[in-house]
PDB file of C-alpha atoms in Angstrom:
ATOM      1  CA  UNK A   1      32.779 -18.710  10.461  1.00  0.00           C
ATOM      2  CA  UNK A   2      30.244 -17.663   7.823  1.00  0.00           C
ATOM      3  CA  UNK A   3      28.788 -21.182   7.762  1.00  0.00           C
ATOM      4  CA  UNK A   4      25.869 -21.394  10.411  1.00  0.00           C
ATOM      5  CA  UNK A   5      26.485 -25.226  10.503  1.00  0.00           C
ATOM      6  CA  UNK A   6      30.038 -24.740  11.734  1.00  0.00           C
ATOM      7  CA  UNK A   7      30.148 -25.492  15.456  1.00  0.00           C
ATOM      8  CA  UNK A   8      33.616 -24.113  16.320  1.00  0.00           C
ATOM      9  CA  UNK A   9      34.948 -20.633  16.697  1.00  0.00           C
ATOM     10  CA  UNK A  10      34.065 -17.829  19.109  1.00  0.00           C
ATOM     11  CA  UNK A  11      35.635 -14.831  17.329  1.00  0.00           C
ATOM     12  CA  UNK A  12      32.455 -12.843  17.207  1.00  0.00           C
ATOM     13  CA  UNK A  13      29.107 -12.611  19.108  1.00  0.00           C
ATOM     14  CA  UNK A  14      26.491 -12.805  16.415  1.00  0.00           C
ATOM     15  CA  UNK A  15      23.312 -12.794  18.457  1.00  0.00           C
ATOM     16  CA  UNK A  16      21.490 -14.135  21.497  1.00  0.00           C
ATOM     17  CA  UNK A  17      18.178 -14.939  23.160  1.00  0.00           C
ATOM     18  CA  UNK A  18      17.253 -14.049  26.702  1.00  0.00           C
ATOM     19  CA  UNK A  19      14.411 -15.907  28.311  1.00  0.00           C
ATOM     20  CA  UNK A  20      12.745 -16.270  31.711  1.00  0.00           C
ATOM     21  CA  UNK A  21      11.620 -19.714  32.775  1.00  0.00           C
ATOM     22  CA  UNK A  22       8.662 -20.502  34.851  1.00  0.00           C
ATOM     23  CA  UNK A  23       9.127 -24.153  35.760  1.00  0.00           C
ATOM     24  CA  UNK A  24       6.045 -24.523  37.784  1.00  0.00           C
ATOM     25  CA  UNK A  25       3.871 -23.391  34.876  1.00  0.00           C
ATOM     26  CA  UNK A  26       6.182 -25.122  32.304  1.00  0.00           C
ATOM     27  CA  UNK A  27       6.732 -22.316  29.897  1.00  0.00           C
ATOM     28  CA  UNK A  28       9.313 -19.686  29.153  1.00  0.00           C
ATOM     29  CA  UNK A  29       8.900 -16.030  28.140  1.00  0.00           C
ATOM     30  CA  UNK A  30      11.383 -14.788  25.505  1.00  0.00           C
ATOM     31  CA  UNK A  31      12.336 -11.230  26.578  1.00  0.00           C
ATOM     32  CA  UNK A  32      14.993 -10.499  23.968  1.00  0.00           C
ATOM     33  CA  UNK A  33      16.014 -12.051  20.642  1.00  0.00           C
ATOM     34  CA  UNK A  34      18.515 -10.437  18.250  1.00  0.00           C
ATOM     35  CA  UNK A  35      21.057 -11.367  15.551  1.00  0.00           C
ATOM     36  CA  UNK A  36      23.761  -8.911  14.433  1.00  0.00           C
ATOM     37  CA  UNK A  37      22.659  -6.949  11.296  1.00  0.00           C
ATOM     38  CA  UNK A  38      25.841  -8.116   9.381  1.00  0.00           C
ATOM     39  CA  UNK A  39      25.055 -11.732  10.183  1.00  0.00           C
ATOM     40  CA  UNK A  40      21.247 -11.918   9.338  1.00  0.00           C
ATOM     41  CA  UNK A  41      19.688 -14.049   6.614  1.00  0.00           C
ATOM     42  CA  UNK A  42      22.360 -16.784   7.158  1.00  0.00           C
ATOM     43  CA  UNK A  43      20.346 -19.142   9.295  1.00  0.00           C
ATOM     44  CA  UNK A  44      21.776 -18.060  12.634  1.00  0.00           C
ATOM     45  CA  UNK A  45      18.254 -16.872  13.909  1.00  0.00           C
ATOM     46  CA  UNK A  46      16.836 -20.383  13.444  1.00  0.00           C
ATOM     47  CA  UNK A  47      19.833 -22.083  14.972  1.00  0.00           C
ATOM     48  CA  UNK A  48      19.550 -19.804  18.056  1.00  0.00           C
ATOM     49  CA  UNK A  49      15.914 -20.709  18.455  1.00  0.00           C
ATOM     50  CA  UNK A  50      16.560 -24.414  17.966  1.00  0.00           C
ATOM     51  CA  UNK A  51      19.176 -24.264  20.729  1.00  0.00           C
ATOM     52  CA  UNK A  52      16.708 -22.517  22.979  1.00  0.00           C
ATOM     53  CA  UNK A  53      14.038 -25.171  22.284  1.00  0.00           C
ATOM     54  CA  UNK A  54      16.534 -27.986  23.070  1.00  0.00           C
ATOM     55  CA  UNK A  55      17.342 -26.205  26.378  1.00  0.00           C
ATOM     56  CA  UNK A  56      13.592 -25.839  27.107  1.00  0.00           C
ATOM     57  CA  UNK A  57      13.120 -29.604  26.674  1.00  0.00           C
ATOM     58  CA  UNK A  58      15.976 -30.285  29.029  1.00  0.00           C
ATOM     59  CA  UNK A  59      14.254 -27.943  31.581  1.00  0.00           C
ATOM     60  CA  UNK A  60      10.744 -29.638  31.088  1.00  0.00           C
ATOM     61  CA  UNK A  61       9.216 -26.411  29.635  1.00  0.00           C
ATOM     62  CA  UNK A  62       6.484 -27.141  26.955  1.00  0.00           C
ATOM     63  CA  UNK A  63       5.530 -23.546  25.801  1.00  0.00           C
ATOM     64  CA  UNK A  64       7.521 -20.571  24.701  1.00  0.00           C
ATOM     65  CA  UNK A  65       5.801 -17.181  24.691  1.00  0.00           C
ATOM     66  CA  UNK A  66       6.795 -13.751  23.585  1.00  0.00           C
ATOM     67  CA  UNK A  67       5.567 -10.379  22.381  1.00  0.00           C
ATOM     68  CA  UNK A  68       6.701  -9.682  18.831  1.00  0.00           C
ATOM     69  CA  UNK A  69       6.804  -6.327  17.091  1.00  0.00           C
ATOM     70  CA  UNK A  70       5.673  -5.958  13.590  1.00  0.00           C
ATOM     71  CA  UNK A  71       9.201  -6.669  12.225  1.00  0.00           C
ATOM     72  CA  UNK A  72       9.639  -9.748  14.042  1.00  0.00           C
ATOM     73  CA  UNK A  73       6.345 -11.477  13.521  1.00  0.00           C
ATOM     74  CA  UNK A  74       7.536 -13.124  10.255  1.00  0.00           C
ATOM     75  CA  UNK A  75      10.675 -14.464  11.996  1.00  0.00           C
ATOM     76  CA  UNK A  76       8.720 -15.997  14.803  1.00  0.00           C
ATOM     77  CA  UNK A  77       6.193 -17.616  12.437  1.00  0.00           C
ATOM     78  CA  UNK A  78       9.160 -19.407  10.595  1.00  0.00           C
ATOM     79  CA  UNK A  79      10.226 -20.724  14.021  1.00  0.00           C
ATOM     80  CA  UNK A  80       6.867 -22.412  14.669  1.00  0.00           C
ATOM     81  CA  UNK A  81       5.207 -19.510  16.621  1.00  0.00           C
ATOM     82  CA  UNK A  82       1.579 -18.702  16.183  1.00  0.00           C
ATOM     83  CA  UNK A  83      -0.835 -15.890  17.235  1.00  0.00           C
ATOM     84  CA  UNK A  84      -3.367 -18.445  18.351  1.00  0.00           C
ATOM     85  CA  UNK A  85      -2.553 -18.929  22.038  1.00  0.00           C
ATOM     86  CA  UNK A  86      -3.388 -22.462  23.210  1.00  0.00           C
ATOM     87  CA  UNK A  87      -1.780 -22.383  26.536  1.00  0.00           C
ATOM     88  CA  UNK A  88      -4.424 -21.665  29.191  1.00  0.00           C
ATOM     89  CA  UNK A  89      -4.392 -18.030  30.113  1.00  0.00           C
ATOM     90  CA  UNK A  90      -4.232 -18.804  33.758  1.00  0.00           C
ATOM     91  CA  UNK A  91      -0.762 -20.266  33.360  1.00  0.00           C
ATOM     92  CA  UNK A  92       0.904 -17.023  32.092  1.00  0.00           C
ATOM     93  CA  UNK A  93      -1.511 -14.116  33.022  1.00  0.00           C
ATOM     94  CA  UNK A  94       0.089 -11.847  35.583  1.00  0.00           C
ATOM     95  CA  UNK A  95       3.599 -13.328  35.078  1.00  0.00           C
ATOM     96  CA  UNK A  96       4.692 -12.051  31.677  1.00  0.00           C
ATOM     97  CA  UNK A  97       5.080  -8.363  30.871  1.00  0.00           C
ATOM     98  CA  UNK A  98       2.534  -6.914  28.398  1.00  0.00           C
ATOM     99  CA  UNK A  99       3.885  -4.526  25.719  1.00  0.00           C
ATOM    100  CA  UNK A 100       1.885  -1.980  23.878  1.00  0.00           C
ATOM    101  CA  UNK A 101       2.063  -2.483  20.162  1.00  0.00           C
ATOM    102  CA  UNK A 102       3.440  -5.920  20.372  1.00  0.00           C
ATOM    103  CA  UNK A 103       1.680  -9.139  19.158  1.00  0.00           C
ATOM    104  CA  UNK A 104       1.672 -12.055  21.665  1.00  0.00           C
ATOM    105  CA  UNK A 105       2.834 -15.332  20.040  1.00  0.00           C
ATOM    106  CA  UNK A 106       3.362 -18.887  21.224  1.00  0.00           C
ATOM    107  CA  UNK A 107       5.188 -21.960  20.267  1.00  0.00           C
ATOM    108  CA  UNK A 108       4.618 -25.444  21.644  1.00  0.00           C
ATOM    109  CA  UNK A 109       7.983 -27.308  22.141  1.00  0.00           C
ATOM    110  CA  UNK A 110       7.472 -31.006  21.631  1.00  0.00           C
ATOM    111  CA  UNK A 111       9.510 -33.010  24.330  1.00  0.00           C
ATOM    112  CA  UNK A 112      10.445 -35.802  21.985  1.00  0.00           C
ATOM    113  CA  UNK A 113      12.013 -33.664  19.224  1.00  0.00           C
ATOM    114  CA  UNK A 114      15.714 -32.540  19.154  1.00  0.00           C
ATOM    115  CA  UNK A 115      15.201 -29.274  17.418  1.00  0.00           C
ATOM    116  CA  UNK A 116      18.945 -28.815  16.658  1.00  0.00           C
ATOM    117  CA  UNK A 117      18.605 -31.928  14.321  1.00  0.00           C
ATOM    118  CA  UNK A 118      15.575 -30.766  12.442  1.00  0.00           C
ATOM    119  CA  UNK A 119      17.535 -29.843   9.187  1.00  0.00           C
ATOM    120  CA  UNK A 120      19.045 -33.256   9.185  1.00  0.00           C
ATOM    121  CA  UNK A 121      15.718 -34.974   9.771  1.00  0.00           C
ATOM    122  CA  UNK A 122      14.165 -33.038   6.889  1.00  0.00           C
ATOM    123  CA  UNK A 123      17.122 -33.887   4.681  1.00  0.00           C
ATOM    124  CA  UNK A 124      16.695 -37.552   5.615  1.00  0.00           C
ATOM    125  CA  UNK A 125      12.978 -37.487   4.770  1.00  0.00           C
ATOM    126  CA  UNK A 126      13.584 -35.712   1.463  1.00  0.00           C
ATOM    127  CA  UNK A 127      16.177 -38.355   0.465  1.00  0.00           C
ATOM    128  CA  UNK A 128      13.882 -41.207   1.528  1.00  0.00           C
ATOM    129  CA  UNK A 129      10.921 -39.735  -0.552  1.00  0.00           C
ATOM    130  CA  UNK A 130      13.041 -39.193  -3.665  1.00  0.00           C
ATOM    131  CA  UNK A 131      14.352 -42.807  -3.410  1.00  0.00           C
ATOM    132  CA  UNK A 132      10.853 -44.168  -3.196  1.00  0.00           C
ATOM    133  CA  UNK A 133       9.622 -41.908  -6.113  1.00  0.00           C
ATOM    134  CA  UNK A 134      12.536 -43.116  -8.143  1.00  0.00           C
ATOM    135  CA  UNK A 135      11.427 -46.750  -8.020  1.00  0.00           C
ATOM    136  CA  UNK A 136       8.246 -46.026  -9.879  1.00  0.00           C
ATOM    137  CA  UNK A 137       8.927 -42.792 -11.776  1.00  0.00           C
ATOM    138  CA  UNK A 138      10.182 -42.718 -15.392  1.00  0.00           C
ATOM    139  CA  UNK A 139      10.747 -39.002 -15.694  1.00  0.00           C
ATOM    140  CA  UNK A 140      14.478 -39.308 -14.813  1.00  0.00           C
ATOM    141  CA  UNK A 141      14.894 -42.144 -17.482  1.00  0.00           C
ATOM    142  CA  UNK A 142      12.678 -41.135 -20.419  1.00  0.00           C
ATOM    143  CA  UNK A 143      13.411 -37.853 -22.239  1.00  0.00           C
ATOM    144  CA  UNK A 144      11.137 -36.838 -25.042  1.00  0.00           C
ATOM    145  CA  UNK A 145      12.415 -34.573 -27.897  1.00  0.00           C
ATOM    146  CA  UNK A 146      11.497 -30.895 -27.856  1.00  0.00           C
ATOM    147  CA  UNK A 147       8.198 -29.974 -29.512  1.00  0.00           C
ATOM    148  CA  UNK A 148       8.671 -28.707 -33.007  1.00  0.00           C
ATOM    149  CA  UNK A 149       8.107 -25.063 -33.617  1.00  0.00           C
ATOM    150  CA  UNK A 150       4.590 -24.268 -34.700  1.00  0.00           C
ATOM    151  CA  UNK A 151       3.097 -27.580 -33.636  1.00  0.00           C
ATOM    152  CA  UNK A 152      -0.551 -27.721 -34.420  1.00  0.00           C
ATOM    153  CA  UNK A 153      -2.297 -30.980 -33.252  1.00  0.00           C
ATOM    154  CA  UNK A 154      -5.207 -32.360 -35.388  1.00  0.00           C
ATOM    155  CA  UNK A 155      -8.365 -31.048 -33.626  1.00  0.00           C
ATOM    156  CA  UNK A 156     -10.778 -32.410 -36.207  1.00  0.00           C
ATOM    157  CA  UNK A 157     -14.092 -33.404 -34.416  1.00  0.00           C
ATOM    158  CA  UNK A 158     -12.979 -31.836 -31.134  1.00  0.00           C
ATOM    159  CA  UNK A 159     -15.445 -29.332 -29.658  1.00  0.00           C
ATOM    160  CA  UNK A 160     -14.230 -25.918 -28.825  1.00  0.00           C
ATOM    161  CA  UNK A 161     -14.565 -26.649 -25.044  1.00  0.00           C
ATOM    162  CA  UNK A 162     -12.222 -29.626 -25.238  1.00  0.00           C
ATOM    163  CA  UNK A 163      -9.618 -28.220 -27.519  1.00  0.00           C
ATOM    164  CA  UNK A 164      -7.212 -27.128 -24.658  1.00  0.00           C
ATOM    165  CA  UNK A 165      -7.332 -30.721 -23.267  1.00  0.00           C
ATOM    166  CA  UNK A 166      -6.698 -32.215 -26.670  1.00  0.00           C
ATOM    167  CA  UNK A 167      -3.712 -29.999 -27.348  1.00  0.00           C
ATOM    168  CA  UNK A 168      -2.254 -31.128 -24.029  1.00  0.00           C
ATOM    169  CA  UNK A 169      -2.825 -34.803 -24.868  1.00  0.00           C
ATOM    170  CA  UNK A 170      -0.849 -34.381 -28.096  1.00  0.00           C
ATOM    171  CA  UNK A 171       2.289 -33.510 -26.149  1.00  0.00           C
ATOM    172  CA  UNK A 172       4.609 -36.496 -26.000  1.00  0.00           C
ATOM    173  CA  UNK A 173       4.850 -38.059 -22.627  1.00  0.00           C
ATOM    174  CA  UNK A 174       1.422 -36.791 -21.358  1.00  0.00           C
ATOM    175  CA  UNK A 175      -0.491 -39.976 -22.231  1.00  0.00           C
ATOM    176  CA  UNK A 176       2.459 -42.120 -21.295  1.00  0.00           C
ATOM    177  CA  UNK A 177       2.422 -40.495 -17.728  1.00  0.00           C
ATOM    178  CA  UNK A 178      -1.078 -41.752 -17.282  1.00  0.00           C
ATOM    179  CA  UNK A 179      -3.182 -38.724 -18.115  1.00  0.00           C
ATOM    180  CA  UNK A 180      -6.369 -39.163 -19.958  1.00  0.00           C
ATOM    181  CA  UNK A 181      -8.533 -36.778 -21.994  1.00  0.00           C
ATOM    182  CA  UNK A 182     -11.103 -36.920 -19.123  1.00  0.00           C
ATOM    183  CA  UNK A 183      -8.450 -36.031 -16.572  1.00  0.00           C
ATOM    184  CA  UNK A 184      -7.486 -32.890 -18.519  1.00  0.00           C
ATOM    185  CA  UNK A 185     -11.158 -31.985 -19.267  1.00  0.00           C
ATOM    186  CA  UNK A 186     -11.731 -31.955 -15.434  1.00  0.00           C
ATOM    187  CA  UNK A 187      -9.020 -29.323 -15.099  1.00  0.00           C
ATOM    188  CA  UNK A 188     -10.738 -26.971 -17.488  1.00  0.00           C
ATOM    189  CA  UNK A 189     -14.076 -25.444 -18.143  1.00  0.00           C
ATOM    190  CA  UNK A 190     -17.046 -25.839 -15.698  1.00  0.00           C
ATOM    191  CA  UNK A 191     -15.016 -28.143 -13.421  1.00  0.00           C
ATOM    192  CA  UNK A 192     -12.357 -25.618 -13.115  1.00  0.00           C
ATOM    193  CA  UNK A 193     -14.930 -22.843 -12.327  1.00  0.00           C
ATOM    194  CA  UNK A 194     -16.419 -25.134  -9.684  1.00  0.00           C
ATOM    195  CA  UNK A 195     -13.072 -25.781  -8.137  1.00  0.00           C
ATOM    196  CA  UNK A 196     -12.267 -22.037  -8.052  1.00  0.00           C
ATOM    197  CA  UNK A 197     -15.534 -21.268  -6.223  1.00  0.00           C
ATOM    198  CA  UNK A 198     -14.924 -24.107  -3.783  1.00  0.00           C
ATOM    199  CA  UNK A 199     -11.345 -22.909  -3.116  1.00  0.00           C
ATOM    200  CA  UNK A 200     -12.636 -19.301  -2.669  1.00  0.00           C
ATOM    201  CA  UNK A 201     -15.145 -20.359  -0.085  1.00  0.00           C
ATOM    202  CA  UNK A 202     -12.607 -22.569   1.699  1.00  0.00           C
ATOM    203  CA  UNK A 203     -10.223 -19.532   1.958  1.00  0.00           C
ATOM    204  CA  UNK A 204     -13.102 -17.316   3.249  1.00  0.00           C
ATOM    205  CA  UNK A 205     -14.045 -19.880   5.900  1.00  0.00           C
ATOM    206  CA  UNK A 206     -10.471 -20.422   7.011  1.00  0.00           C
ATOM    207  CA  UNK A 207     -10.087 -16.700   7.345  1.00  0.00           C
ATOM    208  CA  UNK A 208     -13.227 -16.557   9.594  1.00  0.00           C
ATOM    209  CA  UNK A 209     -11.987 -19.515  11.543  1.00  0.00           C
ATOM    210  CA  UNK A 210      -8.605 -17.967  12.143  1.00  0.00           C
ATOM    211  CA  UNK A 211     -10.160 -14.658  13.221  1.00  0.00           C
ATOM    212  CA  UNK A 212     -12.318 -16.600  15.720  1.00  0.00           C
ATOM    213  CA  UNK A 213      -9.456 -18.653  17.045  1.00  0.00           C
ATOM    214  CA  UNK A 214      -7.282 -15.641  17.680  1.00  0.00           C
ATOM    215  CA  UNK A 215      -9.836 -14.043  20.001  1.00  0.00           C
ATOM    216  CA  UNK A 216      -8.644 -14.155  23.657  1.00  0.00           C
ATOM    217  CA  UNK A 217     -12.003 -15.653  24.636  1.00  0.00           C
ATOM    218  CA  UNK A 218     -11.583 -18.556  22.317  1.00  0.00           C
ATOM    219  CA  UNK A 219      -9.135 -20.514  24.391  1.00  0.00           C
ATOM    220  CA  UNK A 220     -11.778 -22.966  25.934  1.00  0.00           C
ATOM    221  CA  UNK A 221     -13.015 -23.942  22.428  1.00  0.00           C
ATOM    222  CA  UNK A 222      -9.795 -24.726  20.656  1.00  0.00           C
ATOM    223  CA  UNK A 223      -9.818 -28.469  21.417  1.00  0.00           C
ATOM    224  CA  UNK A 224     -12.583 -31.009  22.083  1.00  0.00           C
ATOM    225  CA  UNK A 225     -13.683 -31.330  25.748  1.00  0.00           C
ATOM    226  CA  UNK A 226     -11.729 -34.127  27.355  1.00  0.00           C
ATOM    227  CA  UNK A 227     -14.446 -36.543  28.467  1.00  0.00           C
ATOM    228  CA  UNK A 228     -12.061 -38.338  30.689  1.00  0.00           C
ATOM    229  CA  UNK A 229     -11.816 -35.164  32.847  1.00  0.00           C
ATOM    230  CA  UNK A 230     -15.484 -34.330  32.293  1.00  0.00           C
ATOM    231  CA  UNK A 231     -17.192 -37.744  32.292  1.00  0.00           C
ATOM    232  CA  UNK A 232     -20.722 -36.575  32.252  1.00  0.00           C
ATOM    233  CA  UNK A 233     -20.251 -34.049  29.322  1.00  0.00           C
ATOM    234  CA  UNK A 234     -21.827 -36.233  26.590  1.00  0.00           C
ATOM    235  CA  UNK A 235     -24.823 -36.921  28.884  1.00  0.00           C
ATOM    236  CA  UNK A 236     -25.631 -33.176  28.564  1.00  0.00           C
ATOM    237  CA  UNK A 237     -24.203 -32.249  25.198  1.00  0.00           C
ATOM    238  CA  UNK A 238     -25.460 -34.575  22.505  1.00  0.00           C
ATOM    239  CA  UNK A 239     -23.734 -32.816  19.544  1.00  0.00           C
ATOM    240  CA  UNK A 240     -20.290 -31.564  20.693  1.00  0.00           C
ATOM    241  CA  UNK A 241     -18.294 -29.289  18.410  1.00  0.00           C
ATOM    242  CA  UNK A 242     -15.005 -27.261  18.879  1.00  0.00           C
ATOM    243  CA  UNK A 243     -12.633 -25.107  16.711  1.00  0.00           C
ATOM    244  CA  UNK A 244     -10.273 -28.001  15.954  1.00  0.00           C
ATOM    245  CA  UNK A 245     -13.130 -30.112  14.524  1.00  0.00           C
ATOM    246  CA  UNK A 246     -14.425 -27.058  12.608  1.00  0.00           C
ATOM    247  CA  UNK A 247     -10.918 -26.495  11.086  1.00  0.00           C
ATOM    248  CA  UNK A 248     -10.800 -30.135   9.929  1.00  0.00           C
ATOM    249  CA  UNK A 249     -14.273 -29.796   8.329  1.00  0.00           C
ATOM    250  CA  UNK A 250     -13.172 -26.608   6.490  1.00  0.00           C
ATOM    251  CA  UNK A 251      -9.928 -28.172   5.260  1.00  0.00           C
ATOM    252  CA  UNK A 252     -11.821 -31.181   4.010  1.00  0.00           C
ATOM    253  CA  UNK A 253     -13.401 -28.756   1.593  1.00  0.00           C
ATOM    254  CA  UNK A 254     -16.700 -30.548   1.109  1.00  0.00           C
ATOM    255  CA  UNK A 255     -18.494 -30.242   4.408  1.00  0.00           C
ATOM    256  CA  UNK A 256     -19.449 -26.513   4.502  1.00  0.00           C
ATOM    257  CA  UNK A 257     -21.310 -25.445   1.381  1.00  0.00           C
ATOM    258  CA  UNK A 258     -21.942 -21.926   2.626  1.00  0.00           C
ATOM    259  CA  UNK A 259     -20.739 -19.382   5.190  1.00  0.00           C
ATOM    260  CA  UNK A 260     -24.075 -19.899   7.049  1.00  0.00           C
ATOM    261  CA  UNK A 261     -23.303 -23.513   7.681  1.00  0.00           C
ATOM    262  CA  UNK A 262     -20.148 -22.523   9.537  1.00  0.00           C
ATOM    263  CA  UNK A 263     -22.044 -20.017  11.579  1.00  0.00           C
ATOM    264  CA  UNK A 264     -24.386 -22.823  12.648  1.00  0.00           C
ATOM    265  CA  UNK A 265     -21.527 -24.870  14.067  1.00  0.00           C
ATOM    266  CA  UNK A 266     -19.947 -21.882  15.706  1.00  0.00           C
ATOM    267  CA  UNK A 267     -23.167 -20.941  17.423  1.00  0.00           C
ATOM    268  CA  UNK A 268     -23.800 -24.595  18.468  1.00  0.00           C
ATOM    269  CA  UNK A 269     -20.301 -24.505  20.031  1.00  0.00           C
ATOM    270  CA  UNK A 270     -20.974 -21.409  22.265  1.00  0.00           C
ATOM    271  CA  UNK A 271     -24.536 -22.635  23.105  1.00  0.00           C
ATOM    272  CA  UNK A 272     -23.081 -26.045  24.174  1.00  0.00           C
ATOM    273  CA  UNK A 273     -20.719 -24.176  26.512  1.00  0.00           C
ATOM    274  CA  UNK A 274     -23.444 -22.127  28.023  1.00  0.00           C
ATOM    275  CA  UNK A 275     -25.761 -25.055  28.428  1.00  0.00           C
ATOM    276  CA  UNK A 276     -23.221 -27.238  30.202  1.00  0.00           C
ATOM    277  CA  UNK A 277     -21.574 -24.710  32.385  1.00  0.00           C
ATOM    278  CA  UNK A 278     -24.473 -22.488  33.435  1.00  0.00           C
ATOM    279  CA  UNK A 279     -24.598 -18.714  33.891  1.00  0.00           C
ATOM    280  CA  UNK A 280     -22.047 -18.252  36.602  1.00  0.00           C
ATOM    281  CA  UNK A 281     -19.086 -19.984  34.976  1.00  0.00           C
ATOM    282  CA  UNK A 282     -16.004 -18.223  33.446  1.00  0.00           C
ATOM    283  CA  UNK A 283     -16.389 -20.559  30.539  1.00  0.00           C
ATOM    284  CA  UNK A 284     -19.850 -19.143  29.941  1.00  0.00           C
ATOM    285  CA  UNK A 285     -18.253 -15.650  30.042  1.00  0.00           C
ATOM    286  CA  UNK A 286     -15.883 -16.659  27.299  1.00  0.00           C
ATOM    287  CA  UNK A 287     -18.757 -18.022  25.284  1.00  0.00           C
ATOM    288  CA  UNK A 288     -20.713 -14.775  25.594  1.00  0.00           C
ATOM    289  CA  UNK A 289     -17.695 -12.755  24.610  1.00  0.00           C
ATOM    290  CA  UNK A 290     -16.931 -14.950  21.532  1.00  0.00           C
ATOM    291  CA  UNK A 291     -20.611 -14.896  20.446  1.00  0.00           C
TER     292      UNK A 291
END
């Protein structure tokens, strides 16, 4: 069948995934993944991966790891894989085969999700949201006539800086939708320039954060220290910081005003590690390498 949702039929082998499970370490290595060239871009690759994830859940495996070539990186990203390896290196080091020219990627497989039902879950969420929107929206009930050709709103007394906002307010339906002149002014001029600069800084900081997180020596810093496992940590470290907290601060958009402020947090993160663990710890080695 040409329909990837069709469950019957075995006339043709369209693809497959080979994996090696390491039950004691709770992960699986994908060694081979391919879909017939004549059957690609039809959703079969996603269906294969979802079936594999369901099987991994049944086997109690929580991570999937693989080496992707340059042509496959995009596919694996769509399937939830990332270049940022969160699984402790000790769990897979020496077990999986290293490939020159390949990019190591990882996917966490949540044990409570039936991945074969993901499309149905997304469709149900979409339907629910549209139903809720429809209870308050008017756009599907009120239709305004088309704007007359050559419409020129009356801009008498409106400053040049506010003329774009005033023209927008003259469009039927804009005011009725709840927009005000102040709202539209905030989207133009100095406010727009300020937003552009803030977004540019946010993008730069996220790029620096991703580059830091992708380093192999970054694995001890990706999540906060578990104080249940390390009960005296906060007695030694008074101002803890980690990469996940830094990411939240960046995405908030208002915490870091400069790149130097990000550097201060990153340096505090590695210095905290060195202070708590001492010079002979493998965690300190990672801190030095990341620094």
